[in-house]
Short mmCIF file of C-alpha atoms and ligand atoms in Angstrom, two decimals:
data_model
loop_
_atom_site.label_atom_id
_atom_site.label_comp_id
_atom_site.label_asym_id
_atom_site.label_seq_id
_atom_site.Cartn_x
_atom_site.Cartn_y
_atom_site.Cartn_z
CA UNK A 1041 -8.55 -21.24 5.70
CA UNK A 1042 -8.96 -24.39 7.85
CA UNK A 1043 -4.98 -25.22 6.63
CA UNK A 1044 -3.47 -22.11 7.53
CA UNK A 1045 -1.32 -21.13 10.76
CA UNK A 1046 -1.28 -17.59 11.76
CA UNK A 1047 0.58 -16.41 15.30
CA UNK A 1048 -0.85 -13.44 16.45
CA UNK A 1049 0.98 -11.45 18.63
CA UNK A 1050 0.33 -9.53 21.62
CA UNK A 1051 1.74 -6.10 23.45
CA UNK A 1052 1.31 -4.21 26.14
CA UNK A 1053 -1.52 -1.81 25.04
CA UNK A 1054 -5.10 -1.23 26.60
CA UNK A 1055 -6.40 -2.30 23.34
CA UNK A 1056 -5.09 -5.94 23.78
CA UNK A 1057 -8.63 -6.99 25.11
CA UNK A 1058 -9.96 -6.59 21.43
CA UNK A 1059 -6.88 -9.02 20.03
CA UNK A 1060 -9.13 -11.74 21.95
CA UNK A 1061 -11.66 -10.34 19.61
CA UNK A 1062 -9.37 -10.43 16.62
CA UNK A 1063 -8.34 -14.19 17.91
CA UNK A 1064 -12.03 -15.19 17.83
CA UNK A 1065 -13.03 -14.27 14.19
CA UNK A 1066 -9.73 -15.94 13.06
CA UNK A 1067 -10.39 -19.44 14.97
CA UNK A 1068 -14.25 -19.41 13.48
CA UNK A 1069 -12.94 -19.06 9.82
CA UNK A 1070 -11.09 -22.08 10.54
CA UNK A 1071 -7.03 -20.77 11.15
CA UNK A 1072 -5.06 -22.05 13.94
CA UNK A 1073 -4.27 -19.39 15.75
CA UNK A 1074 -0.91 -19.97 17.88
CA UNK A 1075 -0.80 -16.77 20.47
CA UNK A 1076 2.27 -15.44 21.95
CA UNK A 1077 1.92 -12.20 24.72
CA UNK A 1078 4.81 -10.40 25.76
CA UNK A 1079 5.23 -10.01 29.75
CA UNK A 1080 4.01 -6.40 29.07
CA UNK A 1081 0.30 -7.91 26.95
CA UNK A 1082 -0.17 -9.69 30.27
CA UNK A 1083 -1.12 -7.44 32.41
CA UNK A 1084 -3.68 -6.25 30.12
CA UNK A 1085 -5.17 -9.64 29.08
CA UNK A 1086 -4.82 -13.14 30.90
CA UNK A 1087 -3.43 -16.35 28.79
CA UNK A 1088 -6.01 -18.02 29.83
CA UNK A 1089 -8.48 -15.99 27.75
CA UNK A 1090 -6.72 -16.45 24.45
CA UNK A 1091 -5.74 -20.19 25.56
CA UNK A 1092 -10.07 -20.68 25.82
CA UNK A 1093 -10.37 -19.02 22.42
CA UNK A 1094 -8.24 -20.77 20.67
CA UNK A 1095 -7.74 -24.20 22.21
CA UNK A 1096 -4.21 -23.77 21.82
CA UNK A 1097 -1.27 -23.30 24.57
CA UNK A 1098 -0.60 -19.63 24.49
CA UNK A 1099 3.20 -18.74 24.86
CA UNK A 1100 4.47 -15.76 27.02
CA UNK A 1101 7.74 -17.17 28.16
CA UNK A 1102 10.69 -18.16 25.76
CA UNK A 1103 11.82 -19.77 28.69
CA UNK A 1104 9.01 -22.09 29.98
CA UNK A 1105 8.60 -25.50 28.21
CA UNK A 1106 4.66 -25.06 28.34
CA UNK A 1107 3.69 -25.54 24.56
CA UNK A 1108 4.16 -28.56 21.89
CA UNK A 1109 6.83 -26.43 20.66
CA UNK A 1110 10.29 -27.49 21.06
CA UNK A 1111 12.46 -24.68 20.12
CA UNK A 1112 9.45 -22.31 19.83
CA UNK A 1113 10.70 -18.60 18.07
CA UNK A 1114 11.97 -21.27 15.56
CA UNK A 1115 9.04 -23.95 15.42
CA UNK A 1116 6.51 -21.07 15.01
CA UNK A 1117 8.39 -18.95 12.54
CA UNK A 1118 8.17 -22.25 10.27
CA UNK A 1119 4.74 -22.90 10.79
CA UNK A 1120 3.44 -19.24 10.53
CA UNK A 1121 1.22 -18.44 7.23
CA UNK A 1122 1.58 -15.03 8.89
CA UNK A 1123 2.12 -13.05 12.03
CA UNK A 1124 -0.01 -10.66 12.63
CA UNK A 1125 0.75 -8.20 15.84
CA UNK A 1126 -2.18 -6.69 17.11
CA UNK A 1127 -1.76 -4.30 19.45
CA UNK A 1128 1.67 -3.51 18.32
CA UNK A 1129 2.95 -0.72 20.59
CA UNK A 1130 5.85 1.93 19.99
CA UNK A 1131 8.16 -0.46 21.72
CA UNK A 1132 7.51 -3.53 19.82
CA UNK A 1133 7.50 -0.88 16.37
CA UNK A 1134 10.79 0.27 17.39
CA UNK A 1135 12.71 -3.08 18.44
CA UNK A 1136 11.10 -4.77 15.02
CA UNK A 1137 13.12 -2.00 13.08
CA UNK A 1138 16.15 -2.45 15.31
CA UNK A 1139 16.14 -6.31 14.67
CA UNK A 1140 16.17 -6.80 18.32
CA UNK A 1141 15.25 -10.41 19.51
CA UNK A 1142 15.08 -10.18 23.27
CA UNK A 1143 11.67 -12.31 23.45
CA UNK A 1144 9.28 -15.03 21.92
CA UNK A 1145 7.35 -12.65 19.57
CA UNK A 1146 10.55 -10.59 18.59
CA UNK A 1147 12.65 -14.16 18.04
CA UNK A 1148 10.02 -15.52 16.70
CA UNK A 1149 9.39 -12.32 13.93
CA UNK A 1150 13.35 -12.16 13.21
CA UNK A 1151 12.90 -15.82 12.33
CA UNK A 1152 10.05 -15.88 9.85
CA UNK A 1153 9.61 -15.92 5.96
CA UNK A 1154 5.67 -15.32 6.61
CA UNK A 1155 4.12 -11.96 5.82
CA UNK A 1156 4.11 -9.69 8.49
CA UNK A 1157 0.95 -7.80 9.69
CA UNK A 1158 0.84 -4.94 12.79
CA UNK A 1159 -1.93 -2.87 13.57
CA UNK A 1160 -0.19 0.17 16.37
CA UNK A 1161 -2.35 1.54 18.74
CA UNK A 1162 -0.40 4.27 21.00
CA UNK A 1163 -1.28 7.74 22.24
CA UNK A 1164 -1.61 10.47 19.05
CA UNK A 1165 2.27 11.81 20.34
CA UNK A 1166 3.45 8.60 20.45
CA UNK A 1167 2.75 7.84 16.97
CA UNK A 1168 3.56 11.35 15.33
CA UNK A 1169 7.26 11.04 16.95
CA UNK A 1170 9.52 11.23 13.95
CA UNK A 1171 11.26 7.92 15.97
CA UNK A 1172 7.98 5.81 15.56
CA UNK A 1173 7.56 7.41 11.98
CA UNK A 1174 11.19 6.57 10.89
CA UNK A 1175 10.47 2.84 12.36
CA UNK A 1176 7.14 2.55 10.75
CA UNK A 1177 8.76 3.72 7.17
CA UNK A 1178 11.86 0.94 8.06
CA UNK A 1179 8.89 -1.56 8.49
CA UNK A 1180 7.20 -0.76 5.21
CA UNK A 1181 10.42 -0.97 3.41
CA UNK A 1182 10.38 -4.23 4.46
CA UNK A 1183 7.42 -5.21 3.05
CA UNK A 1184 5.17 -5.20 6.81
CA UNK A 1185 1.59 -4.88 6.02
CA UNK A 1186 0.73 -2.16 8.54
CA UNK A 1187 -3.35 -1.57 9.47
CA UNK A 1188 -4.28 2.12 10.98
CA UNK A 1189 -3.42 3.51 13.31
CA UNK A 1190 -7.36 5.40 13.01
CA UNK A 1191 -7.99 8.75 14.65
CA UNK A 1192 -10.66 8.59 17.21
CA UNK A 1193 -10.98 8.12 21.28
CA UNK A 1194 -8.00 7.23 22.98
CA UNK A 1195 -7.21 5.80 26.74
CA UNK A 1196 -6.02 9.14 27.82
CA UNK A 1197 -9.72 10.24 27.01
CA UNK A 1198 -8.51 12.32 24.08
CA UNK A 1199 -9.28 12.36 20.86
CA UNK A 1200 -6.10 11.53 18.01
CA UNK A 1201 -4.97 9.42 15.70
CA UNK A 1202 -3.58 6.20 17.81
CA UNK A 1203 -6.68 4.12 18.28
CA UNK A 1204 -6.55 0.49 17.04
CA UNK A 1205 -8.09 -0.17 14.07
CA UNK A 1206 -11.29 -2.27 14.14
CA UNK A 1207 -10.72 -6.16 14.29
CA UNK A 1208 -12.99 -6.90 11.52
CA UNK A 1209 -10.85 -4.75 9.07
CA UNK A 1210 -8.09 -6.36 10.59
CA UNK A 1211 -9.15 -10.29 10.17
CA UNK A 1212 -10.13 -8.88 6.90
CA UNK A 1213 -6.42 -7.94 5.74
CA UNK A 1214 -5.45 -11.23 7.09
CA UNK A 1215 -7.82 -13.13 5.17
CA UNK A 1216 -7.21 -11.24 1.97
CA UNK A 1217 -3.62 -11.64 2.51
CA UNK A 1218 -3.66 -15.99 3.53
CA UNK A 1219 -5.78 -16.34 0.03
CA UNK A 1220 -3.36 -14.76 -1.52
CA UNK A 1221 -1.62 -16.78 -4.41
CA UNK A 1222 0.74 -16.46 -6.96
CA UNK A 1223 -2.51 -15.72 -9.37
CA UNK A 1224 0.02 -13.60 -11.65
CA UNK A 1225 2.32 -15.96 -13.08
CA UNK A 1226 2.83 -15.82 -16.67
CA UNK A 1227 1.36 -12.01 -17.30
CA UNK A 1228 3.51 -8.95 -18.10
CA UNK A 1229 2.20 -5.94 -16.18
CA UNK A 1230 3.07 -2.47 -17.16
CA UNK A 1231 2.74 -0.08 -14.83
CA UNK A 1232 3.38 3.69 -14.63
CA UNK A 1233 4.16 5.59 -11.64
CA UNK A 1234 5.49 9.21 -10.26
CA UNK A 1235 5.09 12.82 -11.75
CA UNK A 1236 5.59 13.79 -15.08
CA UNK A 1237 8.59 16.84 -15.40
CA UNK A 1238 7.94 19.09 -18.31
CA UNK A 1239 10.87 21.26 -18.93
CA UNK A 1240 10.93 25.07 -19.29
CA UNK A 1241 14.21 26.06 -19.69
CA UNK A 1242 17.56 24.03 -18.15
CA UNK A 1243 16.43 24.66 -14.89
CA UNK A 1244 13.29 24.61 -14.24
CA UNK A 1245 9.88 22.77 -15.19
CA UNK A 1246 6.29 21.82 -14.28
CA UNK A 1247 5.69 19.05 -12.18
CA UNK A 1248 3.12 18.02 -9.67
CA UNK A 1249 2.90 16.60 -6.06
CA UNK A 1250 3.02 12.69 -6.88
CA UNK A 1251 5.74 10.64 -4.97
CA UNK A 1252 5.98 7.14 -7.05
CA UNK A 1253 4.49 5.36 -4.16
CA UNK A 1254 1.08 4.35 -5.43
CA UNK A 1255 2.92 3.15 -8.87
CA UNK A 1256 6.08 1.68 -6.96
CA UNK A 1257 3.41 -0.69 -4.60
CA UNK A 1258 1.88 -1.86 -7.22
CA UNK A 1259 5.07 -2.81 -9.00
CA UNK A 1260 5.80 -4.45 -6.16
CA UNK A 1261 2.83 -6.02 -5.62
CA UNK A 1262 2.64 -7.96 -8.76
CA UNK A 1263 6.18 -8.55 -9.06
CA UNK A 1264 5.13 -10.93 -5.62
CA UNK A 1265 2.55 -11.94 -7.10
CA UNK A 1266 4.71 -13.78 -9.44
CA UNK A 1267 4.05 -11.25 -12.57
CA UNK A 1268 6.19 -9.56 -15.02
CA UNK A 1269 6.78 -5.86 -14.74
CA UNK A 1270 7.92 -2.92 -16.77
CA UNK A 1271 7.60 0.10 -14.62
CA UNK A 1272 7.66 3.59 -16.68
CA UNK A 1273 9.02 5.94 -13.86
CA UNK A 1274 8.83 9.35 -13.59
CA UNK A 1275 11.36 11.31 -11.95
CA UNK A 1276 11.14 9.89 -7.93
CA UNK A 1277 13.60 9.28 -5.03
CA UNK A 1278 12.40 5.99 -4.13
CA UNK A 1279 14.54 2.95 -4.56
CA UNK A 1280 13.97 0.74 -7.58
CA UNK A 1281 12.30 -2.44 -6.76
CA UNK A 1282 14.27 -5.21 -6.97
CA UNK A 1283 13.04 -7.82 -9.80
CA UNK A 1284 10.92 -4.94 -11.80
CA UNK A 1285 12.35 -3.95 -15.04
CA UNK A 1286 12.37 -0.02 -14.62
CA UNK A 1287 12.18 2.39 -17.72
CA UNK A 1288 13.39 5.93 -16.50
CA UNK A 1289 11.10 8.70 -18.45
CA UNK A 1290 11.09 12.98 -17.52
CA UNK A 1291 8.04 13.95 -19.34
CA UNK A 1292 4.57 13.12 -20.48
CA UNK A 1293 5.86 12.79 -24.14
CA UNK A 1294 8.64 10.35 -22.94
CA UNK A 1295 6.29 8.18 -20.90
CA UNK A 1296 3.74 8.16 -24.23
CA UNK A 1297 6.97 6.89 -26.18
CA UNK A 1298 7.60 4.00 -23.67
CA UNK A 1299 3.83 2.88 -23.18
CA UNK A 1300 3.36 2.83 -26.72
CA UNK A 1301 6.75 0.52 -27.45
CA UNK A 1302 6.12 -2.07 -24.92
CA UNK A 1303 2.35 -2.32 -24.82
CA UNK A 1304 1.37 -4.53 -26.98
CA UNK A 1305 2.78 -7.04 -24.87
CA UNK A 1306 1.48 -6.42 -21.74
CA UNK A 1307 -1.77 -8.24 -20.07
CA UNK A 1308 -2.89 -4.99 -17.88
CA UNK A 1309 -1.82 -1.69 -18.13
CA UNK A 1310 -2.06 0.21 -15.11
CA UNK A 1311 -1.87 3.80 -14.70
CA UNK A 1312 -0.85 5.48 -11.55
CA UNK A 1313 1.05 8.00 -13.25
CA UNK A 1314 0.25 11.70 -12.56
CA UNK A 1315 0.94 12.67 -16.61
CA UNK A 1316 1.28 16.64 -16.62
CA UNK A 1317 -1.71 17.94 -19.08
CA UNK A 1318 -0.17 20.60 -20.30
CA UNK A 1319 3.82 21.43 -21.38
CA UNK A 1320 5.80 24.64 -22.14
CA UNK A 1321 5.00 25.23 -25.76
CA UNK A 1322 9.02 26.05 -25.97
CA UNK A 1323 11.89 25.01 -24.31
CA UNK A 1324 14.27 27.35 -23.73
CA UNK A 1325 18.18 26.22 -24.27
CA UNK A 1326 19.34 28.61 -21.62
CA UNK A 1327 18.07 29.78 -18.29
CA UNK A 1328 15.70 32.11 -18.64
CA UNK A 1329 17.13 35.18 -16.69
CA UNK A 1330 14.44 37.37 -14.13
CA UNK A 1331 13.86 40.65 -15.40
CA UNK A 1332 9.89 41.95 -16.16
CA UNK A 1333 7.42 41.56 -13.48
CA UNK A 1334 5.27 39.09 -15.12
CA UNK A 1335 6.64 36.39 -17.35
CA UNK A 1336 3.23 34.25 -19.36
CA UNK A 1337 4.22 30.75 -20.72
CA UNK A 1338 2.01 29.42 -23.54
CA UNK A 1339 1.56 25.79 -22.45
CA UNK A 1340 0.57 23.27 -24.71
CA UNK A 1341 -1.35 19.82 -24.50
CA UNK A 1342 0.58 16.53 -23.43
CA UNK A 1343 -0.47 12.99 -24.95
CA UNK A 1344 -3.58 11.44 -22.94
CA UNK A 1345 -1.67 8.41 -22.71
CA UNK A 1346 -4.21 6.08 -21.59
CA UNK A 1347 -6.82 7.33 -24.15
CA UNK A 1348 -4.34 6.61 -26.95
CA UNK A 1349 -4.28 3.22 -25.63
CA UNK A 1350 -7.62 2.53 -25.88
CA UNK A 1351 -7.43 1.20 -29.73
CA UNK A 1352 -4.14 -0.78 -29.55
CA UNK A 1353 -4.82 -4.42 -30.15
CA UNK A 1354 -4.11 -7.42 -28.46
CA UNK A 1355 -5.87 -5.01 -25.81
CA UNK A 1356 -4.80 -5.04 -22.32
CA UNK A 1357 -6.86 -4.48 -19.41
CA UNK A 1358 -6.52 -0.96 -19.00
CA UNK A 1359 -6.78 0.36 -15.49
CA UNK A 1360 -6.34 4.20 -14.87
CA UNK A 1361 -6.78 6.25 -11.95
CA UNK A 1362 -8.54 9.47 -11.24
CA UNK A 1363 -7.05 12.08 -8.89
CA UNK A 1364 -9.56 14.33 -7.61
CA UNK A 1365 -10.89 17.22 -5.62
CA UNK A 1366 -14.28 17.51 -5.95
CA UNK A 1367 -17.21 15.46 -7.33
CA UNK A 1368 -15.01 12.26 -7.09
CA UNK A 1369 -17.34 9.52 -8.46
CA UNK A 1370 -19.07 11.51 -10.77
CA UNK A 1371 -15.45 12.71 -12.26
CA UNK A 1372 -13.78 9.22 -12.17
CA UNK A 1373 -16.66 7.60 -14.00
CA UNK A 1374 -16.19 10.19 -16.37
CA UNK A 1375 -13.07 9.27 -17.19
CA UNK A 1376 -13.72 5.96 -17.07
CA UNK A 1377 -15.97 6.00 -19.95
CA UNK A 1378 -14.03 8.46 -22.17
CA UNK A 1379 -11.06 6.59 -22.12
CA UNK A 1380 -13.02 3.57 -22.45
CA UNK A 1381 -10.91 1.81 -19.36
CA UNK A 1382 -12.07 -1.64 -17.74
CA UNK A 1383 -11.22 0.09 -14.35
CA UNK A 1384 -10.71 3.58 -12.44
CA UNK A 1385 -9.58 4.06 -9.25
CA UNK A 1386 -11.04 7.37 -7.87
CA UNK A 1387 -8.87 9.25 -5.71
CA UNK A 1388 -10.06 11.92 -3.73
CA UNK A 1389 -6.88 13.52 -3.07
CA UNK A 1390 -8.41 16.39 -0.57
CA UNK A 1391 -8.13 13.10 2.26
CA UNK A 1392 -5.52 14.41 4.98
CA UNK A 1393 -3.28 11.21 4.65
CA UNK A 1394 -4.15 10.34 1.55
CA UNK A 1395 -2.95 10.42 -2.02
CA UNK A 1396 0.05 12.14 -3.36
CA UNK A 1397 2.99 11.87 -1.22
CA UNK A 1398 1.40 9.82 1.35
CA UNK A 1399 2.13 6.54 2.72
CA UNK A 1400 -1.89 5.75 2.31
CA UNK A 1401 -4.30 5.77 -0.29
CA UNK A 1402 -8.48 6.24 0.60
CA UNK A 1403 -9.91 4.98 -3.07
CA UNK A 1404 -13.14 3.57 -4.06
CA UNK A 1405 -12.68 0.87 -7.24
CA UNK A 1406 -15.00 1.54 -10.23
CA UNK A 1407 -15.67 -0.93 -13.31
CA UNK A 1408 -17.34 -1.03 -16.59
CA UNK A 1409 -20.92 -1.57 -14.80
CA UNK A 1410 -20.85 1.12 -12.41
CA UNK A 1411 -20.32 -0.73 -9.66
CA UNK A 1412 -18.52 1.13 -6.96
CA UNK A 1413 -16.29 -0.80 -4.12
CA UNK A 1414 -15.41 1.44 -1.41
CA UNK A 1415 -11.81 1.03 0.30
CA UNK A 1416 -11.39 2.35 3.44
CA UNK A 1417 -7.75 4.04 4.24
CA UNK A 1418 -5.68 1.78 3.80
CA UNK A 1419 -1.35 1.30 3.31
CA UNK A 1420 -0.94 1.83 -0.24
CA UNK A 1421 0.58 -1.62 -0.26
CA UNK A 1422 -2.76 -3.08 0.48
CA UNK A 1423 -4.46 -0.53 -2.00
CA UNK A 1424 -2.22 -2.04 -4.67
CA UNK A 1425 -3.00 -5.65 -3.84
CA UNK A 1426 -7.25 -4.94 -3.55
CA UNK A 1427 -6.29 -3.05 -7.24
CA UNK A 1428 -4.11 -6.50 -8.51
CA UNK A 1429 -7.46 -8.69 -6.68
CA UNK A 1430 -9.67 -6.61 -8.83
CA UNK A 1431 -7.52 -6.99 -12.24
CA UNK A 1432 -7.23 -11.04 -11.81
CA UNK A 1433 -10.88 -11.58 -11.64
CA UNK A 1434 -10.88 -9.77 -15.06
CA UNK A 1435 -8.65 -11.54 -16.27
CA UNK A 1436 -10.06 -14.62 -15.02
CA UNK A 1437 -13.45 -13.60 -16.83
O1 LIG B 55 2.55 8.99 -6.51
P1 LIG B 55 1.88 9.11 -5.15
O2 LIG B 55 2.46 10.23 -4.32
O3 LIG B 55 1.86 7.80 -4.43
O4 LIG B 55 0.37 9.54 -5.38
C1 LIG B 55 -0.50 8.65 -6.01
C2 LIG B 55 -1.41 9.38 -7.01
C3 LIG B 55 -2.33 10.31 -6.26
C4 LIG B 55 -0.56 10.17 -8.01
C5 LIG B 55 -2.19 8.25 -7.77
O5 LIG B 55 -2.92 7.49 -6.85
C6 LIG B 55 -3.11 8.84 -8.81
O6 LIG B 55 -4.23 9.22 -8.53
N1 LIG B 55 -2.60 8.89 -10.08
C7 LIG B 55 -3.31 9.52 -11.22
C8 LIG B 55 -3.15 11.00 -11.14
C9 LIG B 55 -3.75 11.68 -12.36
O7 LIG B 55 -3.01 12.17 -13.16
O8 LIG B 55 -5.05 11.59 -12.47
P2 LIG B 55 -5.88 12.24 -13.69
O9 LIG B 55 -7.26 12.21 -13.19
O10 LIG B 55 -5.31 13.56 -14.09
O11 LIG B 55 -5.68 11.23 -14.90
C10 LIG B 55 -6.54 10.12 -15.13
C11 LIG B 55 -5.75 8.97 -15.69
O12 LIG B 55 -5.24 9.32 -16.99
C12 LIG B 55 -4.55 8.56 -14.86
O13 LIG B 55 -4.46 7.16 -14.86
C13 LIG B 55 -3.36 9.19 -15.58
O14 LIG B 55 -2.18 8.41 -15.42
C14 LIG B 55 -3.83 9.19 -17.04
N2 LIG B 55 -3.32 10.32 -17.85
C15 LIG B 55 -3.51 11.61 -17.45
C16 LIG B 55 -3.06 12.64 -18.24
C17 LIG B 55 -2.39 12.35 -19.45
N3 LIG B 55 -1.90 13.31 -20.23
N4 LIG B 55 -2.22 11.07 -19.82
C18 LIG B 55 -2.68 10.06 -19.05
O15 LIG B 55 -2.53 8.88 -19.39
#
């Protein structure tokens, strides 16, 4: 790390005294940290603090020559391997979505080509206003790595979801993210994402709760990481990634048909996919009008896609995942073996926040031994790059 450059910002929230924390661990692995605090960090925390820390001149003006920096927004935007913001309060959340530039750390983030990181810490209220939420979301889209908010004791003495999330996870995320490389060059991934749709009649069908976003991040993800990918994409509203191939399926028998024609191609299969299990037996060409009480479908069983998979040769590394509400290890492992994949990632989708339709993803990472690696709640950004970590070393082996 002793190479890299990463400006860590800081706003005006009580947890700013544990960004000199986060500033700490970063300068003993070795980064150069470059600190800038907005007028409103500084009443929390002193310069001088992060200036002893780091050995560097700490910026807090855009208009005082104090630093080596000649132009500064512009000289540290260049030099930044990221910029991480940590506190990052509603206010700096909301002028990062509105592009506004109106000091060093906003100039300085409307600058940059680095990877973005912000960890908010705000009162519960704060945070749950559909404002923050829509700025958050406008964040994400833009690729922003974004670390809690975790629910526990606030500075109004109550108890939410608000408080900053601990440094060590946070240097963490930063470290994963600097060692980052473009480890995927050369490999086709195929990945599939969103709920299955298994018709009944013209109107209606069976579907389940998934969104697309676990599948869609990791599209993403390894498209940045300089891969290949197909995504097979059940019905979903969220924009197509740019610079993914996208194969548009309805139903589990569709999404069978695709995996099966461009498989034997690919270097990892990965499925996020939630396949439906069953399907209507029939059909029906027209709308099936109301009239008895009761109406009883006979359903039918879809394709395990994944199992089928698990004879094709050249064979992939075949990563599936396990949604589930009770006995999670026990169940994932399960499935694991039976469809004889080289990883599962267990699910328990019973985590408020968590799983289908949310923005995060609590999973624990199984393999082939039985080794377990516990994730904490994480983006499900992150979750797809710890997944795409996982699947190199494989590779690599
Ligand atoms: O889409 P999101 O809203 O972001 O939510 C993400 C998610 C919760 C859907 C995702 O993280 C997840 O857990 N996906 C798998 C859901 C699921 O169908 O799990 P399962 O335990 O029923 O299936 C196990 C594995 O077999 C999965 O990889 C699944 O894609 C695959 N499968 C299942 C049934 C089937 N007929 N064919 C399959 O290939």
């Amino acid at each position: 790390m002793s190479n890299k450059t990463v400006v860590l910002g800081v706003t005006g929230s009580i947890a700013a005294y544990k960004a000199v924390d986060v500033a700490s661990q970063l300068t003993q692995r070795g980064i150069n940290v470059e600190v800038i605090l907005t007028e409103a960090a500084t009443h929390f925390v002193t310069p001088l603090t992060f200036r002893s820390i780091t050995a560097r001149p700490v910026i807090t003006d855009m208009f005082r020559l104090a630093s080596v920096f000649s132009v500064e927004h512009v000289a540290l935007a260049e030099a930044a391997d990221l910029i991480v913001i940590a506190p990052a309060t509603a206010n700096i959340i909301a002028k990062l979505a509105g592009g506004i530039a109106d000091d060093s750390l906003t100039c300085t983030v409307l600058a940059t080509a680095a990877p973005i990181v912000i960890a908010p810490a705000m009162h519960t209220g704060m945070y749950e206003n559909s404002v923050t939420q829509r700025n958050l979301a406008e964040l994400r889209r833009r690729d922003f790595t974004i670390i809690g908010p975790i629910h526990g004791r606030l500075a109004s003495g109550g108890i939410g979801l608000g408080r900053f999330a601990p440094p060590s996870e946070i240097v963490t995320t930063i470290c994963h993210l600097l060692s980052r490389r473009k480890d995927l060059i050369g490999k086709q991934i195929l990945i599939t994402a969103a709920g299955t749709h298994e018709a009944i009649d013209p109107v209606r069908y069976i579907g389940n709760r998934s969104s697309g976003k676990m599948g869609y991040a990791l599209a993403a993800a390894a498209r940045d990481r300089g891969a290949h990918v197909q995504l097979i994409s059940a019905p979903t509203s969220l924009p197509k990634p740019l610079g993914v191939e996208v194969i548009d399926v309805q139903t589990a028998a569709e999404m069978s048909s695709a995996v099966s024609e461009k498989i034997s191609r690919a270097d990892i299969l990965i499925m996020a996919a939630a396949v439906a299990d069953y399907c209507p037996v029939k059909i029906r060409k027209r709308k099936v009008k109301k009239a008895d009480q009761r109406w009883d479908l006979t359903l039918k069983r879809t394709p395990d896609i994944l199992a089928e998979t698990a004879g094709c040769s050249p064979r992939p590394l075949r990563i599936g995942f396990a949604a589930e509400t009770e006995n999670l290890l026990r169940n994932a492992e399960a499935k694991l073996n039976q469809k004889d994949l080289d990883l599962i990632i267990a699910n328990d989708i019973t985590i408020p926040g968590s799983g289908f339709g949310a923005d995060k993803n609590q999973v624990a990472i199984i393999d082939r031994s039985g080794d377990i690696e516990e994730l904490p709640l994480l983006d499900k950004t992150e979750v797809a790059q710890r997944v795409l970590d996982r699947a190199v070393k494989l590779l690599a082996e």
